[in-house]
Tab-separated table of C-alpha atoms in Angstrom:
chain	number	residue	atom	x	y	z
A	15	UNK	CA	0.000	0.000	0.000
A	16	UNK	CA	2.980	2.346	0.397
A	17	UNK	CA	4.085	1.631	-3.171
A	18	UNK	CA	2.849	2.835	-6.557
A	19	UNK	CA	1.993	-0.781	-7.399
A	20	UNK	CA	-1.128	-0.705	-5.233
A	21	UNK	CA	-3.736	-2.156	-7.604
A	22	UNK	CA	-5.992	-5.113	-6.890
A	23	UNK	CA	-3.942	-7.361	-9.179
A	24	UNK	CA	-0.792	-6.946	-7.080
A	25	UNK	CA	-2.385	-7.518	-3.678
A	26	UNK	CA	-1.625	-10.421	-1.384
A	27	UNK	CA	-5.219	-11.687	-1.663
A	28	UNK	CA	-5.116	-11.803	-5.458
A	29	UNK	CA	-1.700	-13.459	-5.725
A	30	UNK	CA	-2.225	-15.870	-2.831
A	31	UNK	CA	-5.544	-17.053	-4.279
A	32	UNK	CA	-3.907	-17.468	-7.685
A	33	UNK	CA	-1.062	-19.534	-6.208
A	34	UNK	CA	-3.552	-21.757	-4.354
A	35	UNK	CA	-5.596	-22.397	-7.509
A	36	UNK	CA	-2.570	-22.892	-9.769
A	37	UNK	CA	-1.426	-25.936	-7.832
A	38	UNK	CA	1.842	-27.469	-6.586
A	39	UNK	CA	3.568	-27.527	-9.987
A	40	UNK	CA	3.854	-23.718	-9.946
A	41	UNK	CA	7.467	-22.546	-9.809
A	42	UNK	CA	7.599	-19.395	-7.670
A	43	UNK	CA	10.565	-17.015	-7.727
A	44	UNK	CA	9.935	-14.091	-5.381
A	45	UNK	CA	12.707	-11.583	-4.721
A	46	UNK	CA	12.493	-9.546	-1.507
A	47	UNK	CA	14.751	-6.649	-0.566
A	48	UNK	CA	15.317	-5.325	2.950
A	49	UNK	CA	16.856	-2.114	4.212
A	50	UNK	CA	18.126	-3.420	7.542
A	51	UNK	CA	14.879	-4.749	9.098
A	52	UNK	CA	12.441	-2.929	6.813
A	53	UNK	CA	10.949	-4.675	3.783
A	54	UNK	CA	11.379	-2.238	0.879
A	55	UNK	CA	10.920	-4.282	-2.292
A	56	UNK	CA	9.115	-7.310	-3.715
A	57	UNK	CA	9.468	-8.691	-7.240
A	58	UNK	CA	6.855	-11.477	-7.376
A	59	UNK	CA	7.986	-13.563	-10.349
A	60	UNK	CA	7.194	-17.125	-11.293
A	61	UNK	CA	8.618	-19.385	-13.968
A	62	UNK	CA	6.440	-20.396	-16.899
A	63	UNK	CA	7.105	-22.280	-20.150
A	64	UNK	CA	7.215	-20.631	-23.558
A	65	UNK	CA	6.954	-22.897	-26.622
A	66	UNK	CA	8.326	-21.822	-30.007
A	67	UNK	CA	6.789	-23.311	-33.173
A	68	UNK	CA	5.254	-26.037	-31.007
A	69	UNK	CA	8.685	-27.649	-30.671
A	70	UNK	CA	11.204	-25.723	-28.576
A	71	UNK	CA	10.528	-24.950	-24.901
A	72	UNK	CA	12.069	-22.095	-22.929
A	73	UNK	CA	11.774	-20.902	-19.353
A	74	UNK	CA	10.071	-17.539	-18.989
A	75	UNK	CA	9.693	-15.264	-15.951
A	76	UNK	CA	6.302	-13.637	-15.447
A	77	UNK	CA	4.574	-11.700	-12.658
A	78	UNK	CA	2.536	-13.810	-10.238
A	79	UNK	CA	-1.228	-13.696	-10.665
A	80	UNK	CA	-1.154	-12.733	-14.337
A	81	UNK	CA	-2.156	-15.981	-16.070
A	82	UNK	CA	-5.680	-17.436	-16.338
A	83	UNK	CA	-7.041	-14.602	-14.224
A	84	UNK	CA	-7.626	-11.525	-16.476
A	85	UNK	CA	-5.111	-9.637	-14.310
A	86	UNK	CA	-3.606	-6.423	-15.621
A	87	UNK	CA	-1.407	-3.643	-14.171
A	88	UNK	CA	1.621	-5.856	-13.486
A	89	UNK	CA	4.289	-4.086	-11.458
A	90	UNK	CA	7.318	-4.294	-9.200
A	91	UNK	CA	6.560	-3.405	-5.579
A	92	UNK	CA	8.985	-0.760	-4.338
A	93	UNK	CA	9.244	1.542	-1.363
A	94	UNK	CA	9.028	5.035	-2.932
A	95	UNK	CA	12.059	6.314	-1.005
A	96	UNK	CA	14.687	4.248	-2.844
A	97	UNK	CA	13.301	2.703	-6.057
A	98	UNK	CA	16.482	2.551	-8.153
A	99	UNK	CA	18.511	0.910	-5.382
A	100	UNK	CA	15.812	-1.747	-5.018
A	101	UNK	CA	15.648	-2.403	-8.763
A	102	UNK	CA	19.432	-2.849	-8.746
A	103	UNK	CA	19.037	-5.569	-6.095
A	104	UNK	CA	16.330	-7.240	-8.195
A	105	UNK	CA	18.714	-7.255	-11.168
A	106	UNK	CA	21.498	-8.791	-9.083
A	107	UNK	CA	19.205	-11.611	-7.974
A	108	UNK	CA	17.787	-12.238	-11.454
A	109	UNK	CA	21.268	-12.333	-12.995
A	110	UNK	CA	21.865	-15.519	-11.024
A	111	UNK	CA	19.047	-17.130	-13.044
A	112	UNK	CA	20.392	-16.277	-16.490
A	113	UNK	CA	21.314	-19.879	-17.254
A	114	UNK	CA	17.790	-21.061	-16.467
A	115	UNK	CA	15.714	-18.139	-17.771
A	116	UNK	CA	15.460	-17.288	-21.453
A	117	UNK	CA	12.600	-14.754	-21.516
A	118	UNK	CA	10.566	-12.244	-19.502
A	119	UNK	CA	6.920	-11.667	-20.468
A	120	UNK	CA	5.052	-8.728	-18.880
A	121	UNK	CA	1.935	-8.012	-20.978
A	122	UNK	CA	0.178	-5.267	-18.980
A	123	UNK	CA	2.020	-2.341	-17.405
A	124	UNK	CA	0.795	1.200	-16.869
A	125	UNK	CA	2.930	4.060	-18.115
A	126	UNK	CA	1.072	6.575	-15.933
A	127	UNK	CA	1.688	4.681	-12.672
A	128	UNK	CA	5.382	4.331	-13.470
A	129	UNK	CA	5.226	0.531	-13.758
A	130	UNK	CA	6.477	0.591	-17.361
A	131	UNK	CA	9.457	2.682	-16.297
A	132	UNK	CA	10.289	0.302	-13.456
A	133	UNK	CA	10.386	-2.704	-15.780
A	134	UNK	CA	12.327	-0.711	-18.357
A	135	UNK	CA	14.942	0.139	-15.735
A	136	UNK	CA	15.147	-3.486	-14.610
A	137	UNK	CA	15.745	-4.763	-18.142
A	138	UNK	CA	18.314	-2.035	-18.793
A	139	UNK	CA	20.192	-3.009	-15.643
A	140	UNK	CA	20.114	-6.629	-16.828
A	141	UNK	CA	21.427	-5.433	-20.217
A	142	UNK	CA	19.026	-7.682	-22.142
A	143	UNK	CA	17.166	-7.370	-25.443
A	144	UNK	CA	13.646	-5.980	-25.070
A	145	UNK	CA	10.645	-5.671	-27.352
A	146	UNK	CA	7.934	-3.195	-26.366
A	147	UNK	CA	4.424	-2.600	-27.636
A	148	UNK	CA	2.007	0.056	-26.483
A	149	UNK	CA	-1.722	-0.297	-25.912
A	150	UNK	CA	-4.416	1.658	-24.094
A	151	UNK	CA	-6.334	1.257	-20.865
A	152	UNK	CA	-9.777	2.874	-20.650
A	153	UNK	CA	-11.166	4.509	-17.514
A	154	UNK	CA	-14.104	6.731	-16.617
A	155	UNK	CA	-13.688	9.325	-13.876
A	156	UNK	CA	-17.171	9.240	-12.370
A	157	UNK	CA	-18.976	12.475	-11.431
A	158	UNK	CA	-21.178	12.943	-8.383
A	159	UNK	CA	-24.450	12.075	-10.144
A	160	UNK	CA	-25.757	10.056	-13.073
A	161	UNK	CA	-27.370	13.238	-14.399
A	162	UNK	CA	-23.928	14.824	-14.698
A	163	UNK	CA	-22.564	11.705	-16.350
A	164	UNK	CA	-25.372	11.558	-18.922
A	165	UNK	CA	-24.897	15.228	-19.753
A	166	UNK	CA	-21.303	14.500	-20.767
A	167	UNK	CA	-22.331	11.814	-23.272
A	168	UNK	CA	-22.969	12.669	-26.895
A	169	UNK	CA	-26.612	13.061	-27.845
A	170	UNK	CA	-26.212	10.057	-30.153
A	171	UNK	CA	-25.049	7.851	-27.284
A	172	UNK	CA	-27.853	9.025	-24.982
A	173	UNK	CA	-30.391	8.318	-27.737
A	174	UNK	CA	-28.912	4.861	-28.366
A	175	UNK	CA	-29.183	3.913	-24.694
A	176	UNK	CA	-32.805	5.152	-24.541
A	177	UNK	CA	-33.652	3.306	-27.759
A	178	UNK	CA	-32.180	0.017	-26.526
A	179	UNK	CA	-33.976	0.278	-23.192
A	180	UNK	CA	-37.259	0.984	-24.999
A	181	UNK	CA	-36.727	-2.024	-27.290
A	182	UNK	CA	-36.083	-4.285	-24.310
A	183	UNK	CA	-39.047	-2.849	-22.392
A	184	UNK	CA	-41.355	-3.912	-25.202
A	185	UNK	CA	-40.382	-7.520	-24.410
A	186	UNK	CA	-41.255	-7.181	-20.728
A	187	UNK	CA	-40.050	-5.662	-17.492
A	188	UNK	CA	-36.368	-4.733	-17.351
A	189	UNK	CA	-34.381	-3.878	-14.244
A	190	UNK	CA	-30.825	-4.123	-13.006
A	191	UNK	CA	-29.632	-5.605	-9.734
A	192	UNK	CA	-26.333	-6.377	-8.079
A	193	UNK	CA	-26.414	-10.159	-7.812
A	194	UNK	CA	-24.322	-9.882	-4.666
A	195	UNK	CA	-27.333	-8.354	-2.895
A	196	UNK	CA	-29.439	-11.464	-3.335
A	197	UNK	CA	-27.118	-14.448	-3.712
A	198	UNK	CA	-23.713	-15.970	-3.246
A	199	UNK	CA	-20.519	-15.284	-5.140
A	200	UNK	CA	-20.965	-18.702	-6.781
A	201	UNK	CA	-24.352	-17.611	-8.166
A	202	UNK	CA	-22.815	-14.462	-9.636
A	203	UNK	CA	-19.937	-16.387	-11.229
A	204	UNK	CA	-22.323	-18.955	-12.693
A	205	UNK	CA	-24.520	-16.231	-14.203
A	206	UNK	CA	-21.398	-14.633	-15.679
A	207	UNK	CA	-20.244	-17.973	-17.089
A	208	UNK	CA	-23.582	-18.664	-18.790
A	209	UNK	CA	-23.957	-15.194	-20.339
A	210	UNK	CA	-20.294	-15.027	-21.328
A	211	UNK	CA	-20.585	-18.365	-23.118
A	212	UNK	CA	-23.812	-17.285	-24.861
A	213	UNK	CA	-22.039	-14.286	-26.319
A	214	UNK	CA	-19.066	-16.275	-27.621
A	215	UNK	CA	-21.144	-19.203	-28.882
A	216	UNK	CA	-23.120	-16.786	-31.040
A	217	UNK	CA	-19.819	-16.039	-32.816
A	218	UNK	CA	-18.982	-19.720	-33.228
A	219	UNK	CA	-16.234	-19.569	-30.595
A	220	UNK	CA	-15.547	-20.711	-27.053
A	221	UNK	CA	-15.420	-18.262	-24.180
A	222	UNK	CA	-12.605	-18.090	-21.664
A	223	UNK	CA	-14.492	-20.248	-19.150
A	224	UNK	CA	-14.476	-23.142	-21.629
A	225	UNK	CA	-10.994	-22.549	-23.025
A	226	UNK	CA	-9.364	-22.193	-19.613
A	227	UNK	CA	-11.054	-24.168	-16.799
A	228	UNK	CA	-8.442	-22.873	-14.321
A	229	UNK	CA	-9.740	-19.361	-15.057
A	230	UNK	CA	-13.156	-20.419	-13.749
A	231	UNK	CA	-11.543	-21.927	-10.653
A	232	UNK	CA	-9.640	-18.726	-9.928
A	233	UNK	CA	-12.624	-16.402	-10.474
A	234	UNK	CA	-14.802	-18.586	-8.253
A	235	UNK	CA	-12.213	-18.708	-5.465
A	236	UNK	CA	-11.304	-15.029	-5.574
A	237	UNK	CA	-14.928	-13.896	-5.836
A	238	UNK	CA	-15.808	-15.746	-2.633
A	239	UNK	CA	-13.036	-13.855	-0.838
A	240	UNK	CA	-13.952	-10.557	-2.520
A	241	UNK	CA	-17.601	-10.889	-1.452
A	242	UNK	CA	-16.538	-11.332	2.179
A	243	UNK	CA	-14.564	-8.089	1.877
A	244	UNK	CA	-17.381	-6.250	0.047
A	245	UNK	CA	-15.233	-5.967	-3.075
A	246	UNK	CA	-17.374	-7.965	-5.516
A	247	UNK	CA	-19.877	-6.305	-7.853
A	248	UNK	CA	-21.971	-8.133	-10.461
A	249	UNK	CA	-24.510	-5.818	-12.093
A	250	UNK	CA	-27.034	-7.962	-13.921
A	251	UNK	CA	-29.732	-6.790	-16.336
A	252	UNK	CA	-32.949	-8.764	-15.931
A	253	UNK	CA	-35.747	-9.137	-18.468
A	254	UNK	CA	-38.853	-10.559	-16.813
A	255	UNK	CA	-36.510	-11.604	-13.980
A	256	UNK	CA	-34.268	-13.593	-16.337
A	257	UNK	CA	-30.591	-12.517	-16.615
A	258	UNK	CA	-29.736	-11.208	-20.094
A	259	UNK	CA	-26.508	-9.217	-19.483
A	260	UNK	CA	-23.886	-8.774	-16.771
A	261	UNK	CA	-20.906	-6.544	-15.943
A	262	UNK	CA	-18.695	-8.288	-13.410
A	263	UNK	CA	-15.680	-7.095	-11.455
A	264	UNK	CA	-14.025	-6.047	-8.233
A	265	UNK	CA	-13.786	-2.916	-6.097
A	266	UNK	CA	-10.452	-1.713	-4.764
A	267	UNK	CA	-9.305	1.743	-3.617
A	268	UNK	CA	-12.639	3.182	-4.777
A	269	UNK	CA	-12.123	1.858	-8.321
A	270	UNK	CA	-14.386	-0.674	-10.028
A	271	UNK	CA	-12.280	-2.981	-12.200
A	272	UNK	CA	-14.628	-4.505	-14.785
A	273	UNK	CA	-13.031	-7.896	-15.272
A	274	UNK	CA	-15.522	-9.763	-17.449
A	275	UNK	CA	-18.926	-9.372	-19.064
A	276	UNK	CA	-21.540	-11.382	-20.910
A	277	UNK	CA	-24.886	-10.973	-22.599
A	278	UNK	CA	-27.586	-12.885	-24.415
A	279	UNK	CA	-27.162	-11.957	-28.110
A	280	UNK	CA	-30.880	-12.521	-28.720
A	281	UNK	CA	-31.521	-9.227	-26.940
A	282	UNK	CA	-29.908	-6.484	-28.989
A	283	UNK	CA	-28.457	-3.664	-26.899
A	284	UNK	CA	-28.556	-5.569	-23.603
A	285	UNK	CA	-24.783	-5.270	-23.164
A	286	UNK	CA	-24.849	-1.483	-23.657
A	287	UNK	CA	-27.764	-1.112	-21.247
A	288	UNK	CA	-25.940	-3.230	-18.667
A	289	UNK	CA	-22.936	-0.883	-18.825
A	290	UNK	CA	-25.239	2.103	-18.284
A	291	UNK	CA	-26.804	0.461	-15.238
A	292	UNK	CA	-23.387	-0.585	-13.879
A	293	UNK	CA	-22.148	2.997	-14.142
A	294	UNK	CA	-25.272	4.169	-12.304
A	295	UNK	CA	-24.676	1.647	-9.511
A	296	UNK	CA	-21.050	2.789	-9.269
A	297	UNK	CA	-22.000	6.470	-8.990
A	298	UNK	CA	-24.630	5.718	-6.348
A	299	UNK	CA	-21.958	3.897	-4.342
A	300	UNK	CA	-19.650	6.914	-4.659
A	301	UNK	CA	-17.026	4.976	-6.602
A	302	UNK	CA	-14.475	7.329	-8.157
A	303	UNK	CA	-13.386	5.385	-11.252
A	304	UNK	CA	-14.881	2.805	-13.594
A	305	UNK	CA	-11.924	0.930	-15.102
A	306	UNK	CA	-12.719	-1.001	-18.294
A	307	UNK	CA	-9.113	-2.275	-18.391
A	308	UNK	CA	-7.276	-2.665	-21.703
A	309	UNK	CA	-8.118	-2.935	-25.404
A	310	UNK	CA	-11.425	-2.996	-27.374
A	311	UNK	CA	-11.769	0.707	-26.893
A	312	UNK	CA	-14.482	2.025	-29.224
A	313	UNK	CA	-17.566	1.109	-27.181
A	314	UNK	CA	-15.694	2.279	-24.082
A	315	UNK	CA	-15.027	5.673	-25.663
A	316	UNK	CA	-18.749	6.092	-26.302
A	317	UNK	CA	-19.179	6.052	-22.516
A	318	UNK	CA	-16.543	8.800	-22.265
A	319	UNK	CA	-13.805	6.462	-21.076
A	320	UNK	CA	-10.434	8.154	-21.382
A	321	UNK	CA	-7.453	6.300	-22.813
A	322	UNK	CA	-4.328	5.888	-20.708
A	323	UNK	CA	-1.130	4.432	-22.168
A	324	UNK	CA	0.154	0.998	-21.298
A	325	UNK	CA	3.149	-1.010	-22.419
A	326	UNK	CA	3.922	-4.710	-22.904
A	327	UNK	CA	7.450	-6.095	-22.533
A	328	UNK	CA	8.973	-9.208	-24.068
A	329	UNK	CA	12.613	-9.443	-23.043
A	330	UNK	CA	15.205	-12.133	-23.724
A	331	UNK	CA	18.381	-13.276	-22.059
A	332	UNK	CA	21.675	-12.741	-23.891
A	333	UNK	CA	21.902	-16.353	-25.013
A	334	UNK	CA	22.019	-16.684	-28.784
A	335	UNK	CA	18.660	-18.274	-29.658
A	336	UNK	CA	16.513	-16.147	-27.291
A	337	UNK	CA	18.254	-13.001	-28.555
A	338	UNK	CA	17.630	-14.045	-32.153
A	339	UNK	CA	13.925	-14.638	-31.465
A	340	UNK	CA	13.674	-11.188	-29.923
A	341	UNK	CA	15.624	-9.481	-32.697
A	342	UNK	CA	13.327	-11.095	-35.290
A	343	UNK	CA	10.363	-9.473	-33.529
A	344	UNK	CA	8.513	-12.706	-32.737
A	345	UNK	CA	5.842	-11.862	-30.162
A	346	UNK	CA	4.394	-14.287	-27.575
A	347	UNK	CA	0.737	-13.701	-28.447
A	348	UNK	CA	1.300	-14.497	-32.124
A	349	UNK	CA	1.054	-17.773	-33.997
A	350	UNK	CA	4.701	-18.730	-33.458
A	351	UNK	CA	4.847	-18.722	-29.652
A	352	UNK	CA	2.434	-20.272	-27.178
A	353	UNK	CA	2.629	-19.271	-23.556
């Protein structure tokens, strides 16, 4: 909490739950730095496997909690009084792993929070090859009232929301509720799973719950903990009391992180209406920021979400083959590398 890395995805609860769900085969490599008796730095890495062309396997360091969880905002946890000295100690510890570690993969860092700069400094101190790609996060700074928020939308967006609500109302009674107010975290996760799958099945694809069963296990486990701490929010749009859309996420430091969503594609506009209701719930609860997280920005912009820059890092050790892969610009989310 003293550091600039204080987002929900770097908390003890998030990472500890992720470790518990990931199982005993997980290879943890956490670096801690002390100034005499005071803990001043934590680099929570773990070792994963990167596969090139489906044939060659390499060890890869990643930040704990990032895989099969929808986590973003990866960071190094530093006491603000001496960040460079701590990063130097991280580099000294990591250099001892150079024979075992070929790559570093950090897909989501915030430039604004300084996380990107901290990783950049670490890789520079390690003197290793680094690829970088920029993307955008999208956040809404919420005003004091929904009336103020609506006034800031374009007239076209306001009309679209009204039109979709009117269309849905012709099919029956619509209303929005927070599922946490009437059921368990398991009920909310199950509703999310069903609506998420409906959306993806309509496109002829599988959703993340089907593609990655461990993702479901993590979301279920963390949501139970988050509900106990009043950090879980699952705004569900009901049509004749049947769920047709959901916006699902977690509250932390007065920010709502919208982690996942789903909707029934038979009801056109239900996803947009669910966002509108979720924003209203957030304002009524005096939440400061609605964080849509990264990518897929156009529909987010229509709700006046502002873009903030982020950066991904793919770094290699100085061994010949990893350096060559990096110099050729092969990226881990492409067709050549699975991770």
